[in-house]
GROMACS .gro file of C-alpha atoms in nm:
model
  417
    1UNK     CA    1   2.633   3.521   0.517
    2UNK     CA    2   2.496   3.133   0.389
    3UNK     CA    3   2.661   3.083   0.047
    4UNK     CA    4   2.467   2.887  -0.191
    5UNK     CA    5   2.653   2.559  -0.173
    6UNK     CA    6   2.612   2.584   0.242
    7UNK     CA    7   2.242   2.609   0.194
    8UNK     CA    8   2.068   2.268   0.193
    9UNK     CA    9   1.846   2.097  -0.028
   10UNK     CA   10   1.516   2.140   0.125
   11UNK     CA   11   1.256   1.834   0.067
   12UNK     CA   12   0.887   1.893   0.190
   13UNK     CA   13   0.692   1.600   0.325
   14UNK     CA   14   0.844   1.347   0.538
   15UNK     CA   15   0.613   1.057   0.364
   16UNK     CA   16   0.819   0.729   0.238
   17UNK     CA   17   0.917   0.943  -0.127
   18UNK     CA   18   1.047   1.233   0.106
   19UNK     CA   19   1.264   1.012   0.373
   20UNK     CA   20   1.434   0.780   0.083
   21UNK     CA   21   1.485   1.149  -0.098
   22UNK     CA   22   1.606   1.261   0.243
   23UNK     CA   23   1.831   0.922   0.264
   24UNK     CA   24   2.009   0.921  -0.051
   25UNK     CA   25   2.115   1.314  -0.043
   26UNK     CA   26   2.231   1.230   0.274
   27UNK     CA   27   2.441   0.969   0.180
   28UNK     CA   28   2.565   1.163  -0.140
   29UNK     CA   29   2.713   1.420   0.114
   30UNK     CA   30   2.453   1.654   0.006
   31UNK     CA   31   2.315   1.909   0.304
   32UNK     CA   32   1.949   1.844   0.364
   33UNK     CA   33   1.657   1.957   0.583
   34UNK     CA   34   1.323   1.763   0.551
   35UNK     CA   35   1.013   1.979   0.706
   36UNK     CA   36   0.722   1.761   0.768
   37UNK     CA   37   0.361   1.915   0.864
   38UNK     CA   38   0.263   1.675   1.135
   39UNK     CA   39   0.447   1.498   1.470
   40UNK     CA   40   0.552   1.206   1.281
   41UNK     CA   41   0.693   1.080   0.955
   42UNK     CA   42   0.587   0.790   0.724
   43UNK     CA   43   0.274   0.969   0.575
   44UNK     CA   44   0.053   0.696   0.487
   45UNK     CA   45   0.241   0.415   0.639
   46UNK     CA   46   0.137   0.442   1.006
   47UNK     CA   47   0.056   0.251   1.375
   48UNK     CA   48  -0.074   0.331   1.663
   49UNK     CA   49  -0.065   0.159   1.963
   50UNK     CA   50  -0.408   0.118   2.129
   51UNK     CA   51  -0.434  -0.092   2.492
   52UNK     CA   52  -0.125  -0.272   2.353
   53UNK     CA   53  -0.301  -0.338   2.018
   54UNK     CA   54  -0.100  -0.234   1.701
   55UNK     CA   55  -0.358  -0.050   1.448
   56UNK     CA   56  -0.168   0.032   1.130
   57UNK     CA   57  -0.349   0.330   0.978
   58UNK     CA   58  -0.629   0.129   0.752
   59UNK     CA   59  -0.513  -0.262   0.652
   60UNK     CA   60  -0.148  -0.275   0.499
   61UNK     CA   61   0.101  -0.522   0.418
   62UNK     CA   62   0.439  -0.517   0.325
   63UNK     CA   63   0.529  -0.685   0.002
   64UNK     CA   64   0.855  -0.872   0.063
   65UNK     CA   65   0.963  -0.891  -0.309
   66UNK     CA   66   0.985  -0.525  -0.381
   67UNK     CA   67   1.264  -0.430  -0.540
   68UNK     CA   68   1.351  -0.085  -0.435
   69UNK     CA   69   1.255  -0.180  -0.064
   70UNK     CA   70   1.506  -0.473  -0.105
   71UNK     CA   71   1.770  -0.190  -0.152
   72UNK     CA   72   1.657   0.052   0.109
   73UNK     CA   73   1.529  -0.184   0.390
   74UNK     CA   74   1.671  -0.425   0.632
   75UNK     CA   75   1.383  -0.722   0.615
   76UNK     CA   76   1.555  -0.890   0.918
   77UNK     CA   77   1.543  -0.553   1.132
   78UNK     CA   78   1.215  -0.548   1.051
   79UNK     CA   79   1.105  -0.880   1.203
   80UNK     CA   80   0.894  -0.925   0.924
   81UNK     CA   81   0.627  -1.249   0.966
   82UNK     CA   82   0.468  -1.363   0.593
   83UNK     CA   83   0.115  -1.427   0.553
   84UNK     CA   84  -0.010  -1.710   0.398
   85UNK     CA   85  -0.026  -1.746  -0.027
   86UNK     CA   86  -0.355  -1.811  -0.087
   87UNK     CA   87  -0.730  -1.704   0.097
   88UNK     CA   88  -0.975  -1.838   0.248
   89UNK     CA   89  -1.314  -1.793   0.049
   90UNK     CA   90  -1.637  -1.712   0.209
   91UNK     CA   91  -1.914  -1.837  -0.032
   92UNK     CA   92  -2.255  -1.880   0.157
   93UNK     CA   93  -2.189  -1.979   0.518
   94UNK     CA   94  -1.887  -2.216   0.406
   95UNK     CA   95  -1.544  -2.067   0.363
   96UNK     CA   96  -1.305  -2.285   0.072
   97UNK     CA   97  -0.891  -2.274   0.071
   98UNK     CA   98  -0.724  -2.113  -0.257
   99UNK     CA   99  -0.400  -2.239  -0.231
  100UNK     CA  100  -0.080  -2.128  -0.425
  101UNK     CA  101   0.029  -2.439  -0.627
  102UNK     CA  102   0.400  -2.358  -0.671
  103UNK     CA  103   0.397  -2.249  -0.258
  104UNK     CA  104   0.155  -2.546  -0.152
  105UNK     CA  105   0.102  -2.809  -0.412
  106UNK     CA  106  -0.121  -3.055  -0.264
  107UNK     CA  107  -0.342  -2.783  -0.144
  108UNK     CA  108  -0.354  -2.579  -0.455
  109UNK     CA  109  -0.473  -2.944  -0.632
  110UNK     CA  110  -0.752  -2.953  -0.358
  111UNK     CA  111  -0.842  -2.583  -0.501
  112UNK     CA  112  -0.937  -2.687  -0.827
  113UNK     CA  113  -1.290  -2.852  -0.626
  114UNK     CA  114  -1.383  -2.577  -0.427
  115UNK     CA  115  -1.728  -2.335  -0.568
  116UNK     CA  116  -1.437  -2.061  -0.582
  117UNK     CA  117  -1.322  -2.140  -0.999
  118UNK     CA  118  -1.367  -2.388  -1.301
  119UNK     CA  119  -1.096  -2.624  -1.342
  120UNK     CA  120  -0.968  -2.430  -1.671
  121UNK     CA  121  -0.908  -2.137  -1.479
  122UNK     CA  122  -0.582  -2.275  -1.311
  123UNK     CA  123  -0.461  -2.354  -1.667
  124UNK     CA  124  -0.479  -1.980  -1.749
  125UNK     CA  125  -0.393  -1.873  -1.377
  126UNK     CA  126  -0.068  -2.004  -1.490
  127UNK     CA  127  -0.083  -1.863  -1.812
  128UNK     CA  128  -0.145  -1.469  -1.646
  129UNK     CA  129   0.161  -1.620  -1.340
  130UNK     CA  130   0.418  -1.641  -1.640
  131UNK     CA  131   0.313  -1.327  -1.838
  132UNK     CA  132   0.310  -1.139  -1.503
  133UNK     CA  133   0.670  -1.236  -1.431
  134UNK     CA  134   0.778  -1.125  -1.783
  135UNK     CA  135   0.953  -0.756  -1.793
  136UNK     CA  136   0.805  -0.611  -2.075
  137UNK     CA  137   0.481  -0.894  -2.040
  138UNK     CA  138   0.495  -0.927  -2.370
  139UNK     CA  139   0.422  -0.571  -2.480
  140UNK     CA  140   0.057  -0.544  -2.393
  141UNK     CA  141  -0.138  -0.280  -2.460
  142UNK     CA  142  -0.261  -0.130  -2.064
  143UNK     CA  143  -0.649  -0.199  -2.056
  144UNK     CA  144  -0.849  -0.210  -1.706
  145UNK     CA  145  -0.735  -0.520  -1.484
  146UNK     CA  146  -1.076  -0.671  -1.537
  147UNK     CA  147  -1.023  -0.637  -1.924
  148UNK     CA  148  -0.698  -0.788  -1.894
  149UNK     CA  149  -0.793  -1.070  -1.668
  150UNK     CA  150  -1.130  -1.141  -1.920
  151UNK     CA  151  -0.804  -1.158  -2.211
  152UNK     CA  152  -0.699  -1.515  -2.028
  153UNK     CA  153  -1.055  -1.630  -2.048
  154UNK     CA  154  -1.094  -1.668  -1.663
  155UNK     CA  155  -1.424  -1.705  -1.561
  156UNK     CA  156  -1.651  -1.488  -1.404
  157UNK     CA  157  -1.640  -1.707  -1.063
  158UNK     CA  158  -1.294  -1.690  -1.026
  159UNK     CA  159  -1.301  -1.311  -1.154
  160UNK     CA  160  -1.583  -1.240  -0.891
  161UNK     CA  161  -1.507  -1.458  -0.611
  162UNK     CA  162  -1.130  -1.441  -0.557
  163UNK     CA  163  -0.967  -1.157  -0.799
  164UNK     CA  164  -1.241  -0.918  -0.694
  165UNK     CA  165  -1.198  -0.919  -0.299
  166UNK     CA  166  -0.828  -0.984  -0.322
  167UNK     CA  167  -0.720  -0.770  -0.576
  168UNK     CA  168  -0.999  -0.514  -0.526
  169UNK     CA  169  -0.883  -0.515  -0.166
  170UNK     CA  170  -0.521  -0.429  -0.301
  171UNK     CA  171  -0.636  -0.166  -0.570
  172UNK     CA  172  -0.909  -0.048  -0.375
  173UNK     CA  173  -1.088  -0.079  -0.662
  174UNK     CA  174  -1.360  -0.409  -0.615
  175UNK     CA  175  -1.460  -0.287  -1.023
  176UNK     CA  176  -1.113  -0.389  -1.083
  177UNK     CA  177  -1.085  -0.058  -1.309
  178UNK     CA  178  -0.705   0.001  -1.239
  179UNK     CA  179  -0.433  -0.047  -1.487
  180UNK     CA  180  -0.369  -0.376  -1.570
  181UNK     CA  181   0.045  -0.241  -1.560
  182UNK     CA  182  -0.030  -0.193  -1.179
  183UNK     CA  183  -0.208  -0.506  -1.162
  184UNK     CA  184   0.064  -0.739  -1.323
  185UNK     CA  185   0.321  -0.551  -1.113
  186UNK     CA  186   0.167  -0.644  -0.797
  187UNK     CA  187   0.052  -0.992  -0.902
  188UNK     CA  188   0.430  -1.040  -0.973
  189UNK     CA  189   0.542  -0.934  -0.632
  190UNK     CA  190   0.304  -1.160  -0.470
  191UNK     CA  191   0.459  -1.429  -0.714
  192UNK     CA  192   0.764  -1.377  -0.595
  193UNK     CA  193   0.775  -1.293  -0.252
  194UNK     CA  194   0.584  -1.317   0.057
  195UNK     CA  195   0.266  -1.040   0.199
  196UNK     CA  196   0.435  -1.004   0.540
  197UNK     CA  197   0.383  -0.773   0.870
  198UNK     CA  198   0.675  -0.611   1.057
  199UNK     CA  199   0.707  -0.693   1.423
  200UNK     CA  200   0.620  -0.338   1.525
  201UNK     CA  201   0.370  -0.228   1.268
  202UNK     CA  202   0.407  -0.061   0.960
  203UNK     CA  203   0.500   0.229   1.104
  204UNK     CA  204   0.848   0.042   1.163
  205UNK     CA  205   0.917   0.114   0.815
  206UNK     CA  206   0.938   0.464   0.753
  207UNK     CA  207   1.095   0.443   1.120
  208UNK     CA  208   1.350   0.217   1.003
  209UNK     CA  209   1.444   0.479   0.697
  210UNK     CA  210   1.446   0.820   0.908
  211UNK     CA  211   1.677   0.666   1.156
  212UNK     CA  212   1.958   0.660   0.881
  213UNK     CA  213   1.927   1.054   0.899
  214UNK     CA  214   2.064   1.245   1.137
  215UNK     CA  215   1.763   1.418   1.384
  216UNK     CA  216   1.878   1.789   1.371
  217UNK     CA  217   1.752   1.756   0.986
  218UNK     CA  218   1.430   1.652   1.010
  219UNK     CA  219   1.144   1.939   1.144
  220UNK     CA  220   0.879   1.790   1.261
  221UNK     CA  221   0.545   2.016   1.297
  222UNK     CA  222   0.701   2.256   1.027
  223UNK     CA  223   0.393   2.254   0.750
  224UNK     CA  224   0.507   2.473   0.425
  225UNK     CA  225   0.261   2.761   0.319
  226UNK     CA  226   0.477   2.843   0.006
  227UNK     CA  227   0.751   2.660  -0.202
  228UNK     CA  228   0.969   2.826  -0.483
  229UNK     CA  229   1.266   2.718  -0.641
  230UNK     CA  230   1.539   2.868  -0.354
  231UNK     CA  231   1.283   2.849  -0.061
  232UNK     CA  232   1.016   2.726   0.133
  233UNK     CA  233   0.785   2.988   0.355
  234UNK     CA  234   0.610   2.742   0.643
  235UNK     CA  235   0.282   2.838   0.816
  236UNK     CA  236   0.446   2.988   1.103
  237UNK     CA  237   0.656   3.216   0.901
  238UNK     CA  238   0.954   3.123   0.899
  239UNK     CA  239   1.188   3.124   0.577
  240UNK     CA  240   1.430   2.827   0.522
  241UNK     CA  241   1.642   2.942   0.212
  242UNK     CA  242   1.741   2.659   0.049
  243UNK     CA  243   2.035   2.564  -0.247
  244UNK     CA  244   1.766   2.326  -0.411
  245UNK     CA  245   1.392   2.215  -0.328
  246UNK     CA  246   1.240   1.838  -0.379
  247UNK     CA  247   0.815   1.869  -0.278
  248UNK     CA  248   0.765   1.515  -0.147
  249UNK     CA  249   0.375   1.559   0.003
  250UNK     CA  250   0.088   1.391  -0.174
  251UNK     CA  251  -0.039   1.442  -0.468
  252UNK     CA  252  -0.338   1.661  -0.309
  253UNK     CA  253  -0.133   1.871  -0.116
  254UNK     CA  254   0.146   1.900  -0.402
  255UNK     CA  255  -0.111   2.033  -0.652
  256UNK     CA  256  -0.196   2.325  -0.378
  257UNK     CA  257   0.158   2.415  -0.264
  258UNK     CA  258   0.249   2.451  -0.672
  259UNK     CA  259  -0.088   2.576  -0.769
  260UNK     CA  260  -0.148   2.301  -1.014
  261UNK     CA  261  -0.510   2.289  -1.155
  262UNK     CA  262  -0.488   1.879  -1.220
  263UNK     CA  263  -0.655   1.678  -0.983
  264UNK     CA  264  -0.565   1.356  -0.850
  265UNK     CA  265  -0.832   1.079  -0.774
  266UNK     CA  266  -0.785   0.856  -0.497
  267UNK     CA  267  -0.918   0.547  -0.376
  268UNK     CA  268  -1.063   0.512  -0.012
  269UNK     CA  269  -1.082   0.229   0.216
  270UNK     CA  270  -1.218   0.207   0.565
  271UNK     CA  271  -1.081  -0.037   0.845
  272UNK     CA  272  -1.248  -0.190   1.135
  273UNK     CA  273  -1.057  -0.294   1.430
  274UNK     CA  274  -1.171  -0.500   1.686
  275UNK     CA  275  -1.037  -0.716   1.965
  276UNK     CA  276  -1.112  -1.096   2.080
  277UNK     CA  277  -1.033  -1.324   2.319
  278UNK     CA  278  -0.934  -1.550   2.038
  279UNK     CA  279  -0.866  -1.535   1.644
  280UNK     CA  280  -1.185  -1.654   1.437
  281UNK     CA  281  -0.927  -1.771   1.195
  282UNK     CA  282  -0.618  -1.909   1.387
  283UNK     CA  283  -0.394  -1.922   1.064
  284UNK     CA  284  -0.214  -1.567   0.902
  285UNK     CA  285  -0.438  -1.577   0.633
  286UNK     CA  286  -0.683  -1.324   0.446
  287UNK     CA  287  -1.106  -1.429   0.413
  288UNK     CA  288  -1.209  -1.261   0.125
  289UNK     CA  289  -1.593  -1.217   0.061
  290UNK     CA  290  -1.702  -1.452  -0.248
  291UNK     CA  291  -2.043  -1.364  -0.224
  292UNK     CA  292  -2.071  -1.073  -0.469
  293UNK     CA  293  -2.261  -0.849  -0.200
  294UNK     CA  294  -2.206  -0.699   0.162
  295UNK     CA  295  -1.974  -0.438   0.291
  296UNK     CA  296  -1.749  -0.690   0.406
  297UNK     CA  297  -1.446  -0.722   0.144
  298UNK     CA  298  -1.171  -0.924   0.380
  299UNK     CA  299  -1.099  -1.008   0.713
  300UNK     CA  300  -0.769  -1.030   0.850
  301UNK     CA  301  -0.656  -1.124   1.161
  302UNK     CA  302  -0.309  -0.947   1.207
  303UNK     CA  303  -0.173  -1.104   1.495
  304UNK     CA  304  -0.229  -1.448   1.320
  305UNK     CA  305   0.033  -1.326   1.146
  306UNK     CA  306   0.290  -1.188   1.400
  307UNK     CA  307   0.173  -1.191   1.763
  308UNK     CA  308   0.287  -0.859   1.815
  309UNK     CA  309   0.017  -0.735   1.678
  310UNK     CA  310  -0.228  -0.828   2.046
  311UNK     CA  311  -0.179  -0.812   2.366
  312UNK     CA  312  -0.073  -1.184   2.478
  313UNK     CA  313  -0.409  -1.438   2.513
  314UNK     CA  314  -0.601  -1.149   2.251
  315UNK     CA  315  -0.667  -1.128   1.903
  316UNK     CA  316  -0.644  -0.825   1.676
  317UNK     CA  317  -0.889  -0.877   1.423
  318UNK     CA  318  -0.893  -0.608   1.117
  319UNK     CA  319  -1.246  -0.613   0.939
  320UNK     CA  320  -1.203  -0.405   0.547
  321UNK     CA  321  -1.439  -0.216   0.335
  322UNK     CA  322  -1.368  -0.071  -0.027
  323UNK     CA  323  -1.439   0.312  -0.046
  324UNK     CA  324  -1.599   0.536   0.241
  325UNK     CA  325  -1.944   0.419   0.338
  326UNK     CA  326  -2.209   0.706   0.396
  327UNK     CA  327  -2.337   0.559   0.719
  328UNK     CA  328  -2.202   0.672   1.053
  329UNK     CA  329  -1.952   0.457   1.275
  330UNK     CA  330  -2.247   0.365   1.453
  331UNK     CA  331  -2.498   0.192   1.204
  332UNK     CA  332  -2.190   0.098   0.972
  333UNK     CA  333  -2.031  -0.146   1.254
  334UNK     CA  334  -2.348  -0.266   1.355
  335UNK     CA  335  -2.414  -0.326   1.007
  336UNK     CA  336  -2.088  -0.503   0.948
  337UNK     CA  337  -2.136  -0.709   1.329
  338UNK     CA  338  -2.436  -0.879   1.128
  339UNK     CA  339  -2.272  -0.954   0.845
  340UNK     CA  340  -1.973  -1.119   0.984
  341UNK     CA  341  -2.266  -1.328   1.203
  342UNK     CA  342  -2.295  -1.535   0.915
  343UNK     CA  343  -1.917  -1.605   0.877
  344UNK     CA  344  -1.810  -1.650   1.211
  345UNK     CA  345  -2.108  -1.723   1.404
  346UNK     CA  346  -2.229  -1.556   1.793
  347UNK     CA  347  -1.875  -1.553   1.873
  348UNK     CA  348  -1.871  -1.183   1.663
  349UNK     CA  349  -2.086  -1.061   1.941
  350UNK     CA  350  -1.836  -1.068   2.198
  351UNK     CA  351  -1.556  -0.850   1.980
  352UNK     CA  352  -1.472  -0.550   2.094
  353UNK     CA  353  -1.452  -0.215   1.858
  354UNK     CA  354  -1.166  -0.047   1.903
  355UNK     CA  355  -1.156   0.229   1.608
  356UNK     CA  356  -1.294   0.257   1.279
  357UNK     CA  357  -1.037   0.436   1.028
  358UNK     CA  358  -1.207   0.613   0.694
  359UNK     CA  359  -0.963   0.667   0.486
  360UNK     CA  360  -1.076   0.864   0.141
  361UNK     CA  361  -0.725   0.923  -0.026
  362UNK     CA  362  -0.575   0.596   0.041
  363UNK     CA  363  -0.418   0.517  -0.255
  364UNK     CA  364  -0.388   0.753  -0.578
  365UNK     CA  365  -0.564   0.561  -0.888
  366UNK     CA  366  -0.374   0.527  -1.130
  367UNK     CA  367  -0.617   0.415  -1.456
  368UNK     CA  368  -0.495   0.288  -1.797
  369UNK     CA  369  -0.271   0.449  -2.041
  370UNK     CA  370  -0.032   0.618  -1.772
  371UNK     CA  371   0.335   0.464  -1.771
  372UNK     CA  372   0.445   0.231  -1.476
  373UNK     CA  373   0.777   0.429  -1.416
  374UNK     CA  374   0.747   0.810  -1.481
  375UNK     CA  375   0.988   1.045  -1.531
  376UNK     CA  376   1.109   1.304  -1.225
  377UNK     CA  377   0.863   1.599  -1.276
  378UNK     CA  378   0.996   1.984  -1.192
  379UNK     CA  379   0.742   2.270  -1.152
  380UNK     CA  380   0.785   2.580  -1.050
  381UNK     CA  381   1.180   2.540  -1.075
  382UNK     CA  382   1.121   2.217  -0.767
  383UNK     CA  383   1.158   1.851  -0.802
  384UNK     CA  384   0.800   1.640  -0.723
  385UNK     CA  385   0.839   1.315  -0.586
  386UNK     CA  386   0.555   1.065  -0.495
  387UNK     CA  387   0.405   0.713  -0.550
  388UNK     CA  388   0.157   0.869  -0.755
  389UNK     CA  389   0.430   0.914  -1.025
  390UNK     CA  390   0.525   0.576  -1.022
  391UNK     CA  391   0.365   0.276  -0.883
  392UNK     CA  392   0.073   0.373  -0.625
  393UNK     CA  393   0.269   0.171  -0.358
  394UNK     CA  394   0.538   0.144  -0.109
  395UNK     CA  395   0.770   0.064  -0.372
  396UNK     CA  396   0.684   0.320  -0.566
  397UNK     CA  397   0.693   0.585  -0.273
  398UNK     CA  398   1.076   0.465  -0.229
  399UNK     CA  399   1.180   0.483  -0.627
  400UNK     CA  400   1.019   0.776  -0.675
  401UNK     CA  401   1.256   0.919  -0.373
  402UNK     CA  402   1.536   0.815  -0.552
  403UNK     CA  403   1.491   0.920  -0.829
  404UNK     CA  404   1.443   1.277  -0.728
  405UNK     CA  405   1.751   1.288  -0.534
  406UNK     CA  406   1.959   1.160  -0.757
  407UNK     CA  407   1.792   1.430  -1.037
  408UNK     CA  408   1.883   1.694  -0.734
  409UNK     CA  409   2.223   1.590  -0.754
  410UNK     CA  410   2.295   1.581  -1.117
  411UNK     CA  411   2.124   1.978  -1.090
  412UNK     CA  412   2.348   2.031  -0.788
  413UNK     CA  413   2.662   1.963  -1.049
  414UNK     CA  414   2.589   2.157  -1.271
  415UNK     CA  415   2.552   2.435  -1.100
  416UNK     CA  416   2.862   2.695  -1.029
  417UNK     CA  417   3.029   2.712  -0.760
   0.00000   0.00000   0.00000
């Protein structure tokens, strides 16, 4: 017969929050069993390899600065290649550099004359840089992003032209409605570190984490019908008694498993992938729309940015749209094709769609007045986990992790033996 302190902890979802859950148990000497519902683990963080191409699921970068992934990952494993600080800036048929000054000085002085911002708005650029940067930043009251960015007196071109795609494109959220605690979070990060891709996808990151656990504990296929504080029924009907149980799946699913009558929003974003002969960029840089108006919101060319990305003598090109359009894959790329005419010129007609990814819960919105770092949150006698508790990121998948496991283990201690 299993005594209690045989059984193992039993975490549900094998997303980013469930593997560094899974991880840190793991290492505590804690006996663990993560059940995930699909073939593979990551959750949102995904790639799939298409003719050699590497599509992560929707456009994603890895933020290079992030603390809690500085802890859990190894960045050289990774292979990591940085992107560019800065955009380019489509406005009309020209495109104008934004340069980072403190990255690229002479080119973020040729900024200040491109139709992209007013010359005071590097002066207070600076200003938001420093505040940003700040811990506490200054004790601000959390407003809407586009509140807080209208508090530094930047103007509405540099709002609209370059916050608004680049930003927006991060948020998913062009209105720039988010919290302005996410914002300044993120805006630090890009501050201090680097946008990069790894050398095989982002998929290479949750890959990276579940290889620090042993196989035999990780189910793949194994979707939960029913959790409760000592066990977790799955779909096929199978009971896995458990000493402790962490529920790690989004916040969507979570809210069914526990029978929670909150709903979480999300924010969608659709990718299209094409291939080229060659890169209408050639530099690993984004081109964010300036012009107010399109579907178009950036296009990035990922293997610009690490050549793994294409087959050798191609180009991966990645072509992004805010929310889920209501026209069909058809008339939306054809749609798109003529819009990107007018950026890049006939050579558009010669790309190649390879797959168009909708995808409407994206990222969990997180709108003013909820706290950057929440507390670990128990129903039903389980521990919840997810970036939707903390920052809606990477960063906040893996701290939210943590945090459950080590609330696990402190619960674990103080039970009898």
């Amino acid at each position: 017969m299993t005594t209690s302190n045989e059984m193992p902890v039993v975490i549900v979802g094998g997303g980013l929050a469930g593997l560094c859950c899974a991880k840190h148990l793991h290492a505590a000497g804690v006996p663990i069993r993560l059940i995930e519902a699909t073939e593979r683990v990551g959750g949102r963080v995904a790639t799939d390899n298409i003719d050699g191409f590497l599509l992560d699921r929707g456009f994603q970068v890895f933020l290079t600065a992030y603390p809690e992934a500085q802890r859990v990952l190894n960045h050289r494993a990774l292979g990591l290649r940085p992107f560019y600080r800065g955009a380019l800036v489509q406005v009309g048929a020209e495109r104008y550099r934004i340069a980072d000054p403190w990255s690229y000085p002479l080119a973020g002085l040729r900024s200040v004359f491109a139709p992209v911002a007013r010359c005071r708005d590097f002066r207070r650029v600076a200003r938001l840089r420093k505040e940003a940067l700040q811990p506490d930043a200054g004790g601000r009251k959390d407003v809407s992003t586009r509140h807080y960015l209208s508090s530094f007196g930047l103007s509405d071109r540099i709002v609209e032209r370059f916050f608004q795609p680049f930003f927006g494109g991060v948020l998913l959220d062009r209105e720039l409605r988010s919290s302005s605690t996410l914002f300044r979070f993120l805006f630090s990060m890009f501050a201090q570190g680097r946008a990069a891709l790894p050398a095989d996808g982002m998929q290479a990151i949750p890959a990276q984490i579940v290889a620090s656990i042993p196989d035999g504990l990780v189910q793949r296929n194994a979707a939960a019908a029913t959790v409760a504080s000592r066990f977790v029924r799955l779909e096929s009907g199978e009971q896995l008694d458990a000493r402790a149980v962490v529920v790690a799946t989004d916040a969507t699913v979570t809210q069914r498993l526990l029978s929670q009558r909150q709903e979480t929003k999300w924010n969608g974003s659709t990718t299209l992938w094409y291939a080229a002969e060659k890169s209408p960029v050639n530099e690993p840089i984004l081109v964010l729309n300036g012009n107010g108006e399109g579907l178009v919101n950036h296009v990035c060319v990922p293997s610009d940015v690490h050549p793994s990305y294409a087959p050798r003598g191609t180009a991966l090109i990645s072509v992004s749209h805010v929310g889920i359009p209501q026209a069909d894959d058809t008339s939306l790329e054809q749609a798109v094709r003529a819009e990107l005419a007018g950026w890049f010129g006939a050579a558009v007609d010669d790309w190649s769609l390879l797959r168009v990814d909708r995808i409407p819960h994206a990222l969990p919105r997180m709108m003013p007045g909820r706290p950057l770092e929440g507390d670990v949150l128990e129903a039903s006698g389980v521990t919840i986990c997810g970036d939707y508790l903390e920052t809606p990121s990477i960063n906040g998948a893996m701290v939210s992790g943590r945090r459950a496991a080590e609330a696990v283990i402190e619960d674990l201690r103080r039970q009898p033996e």
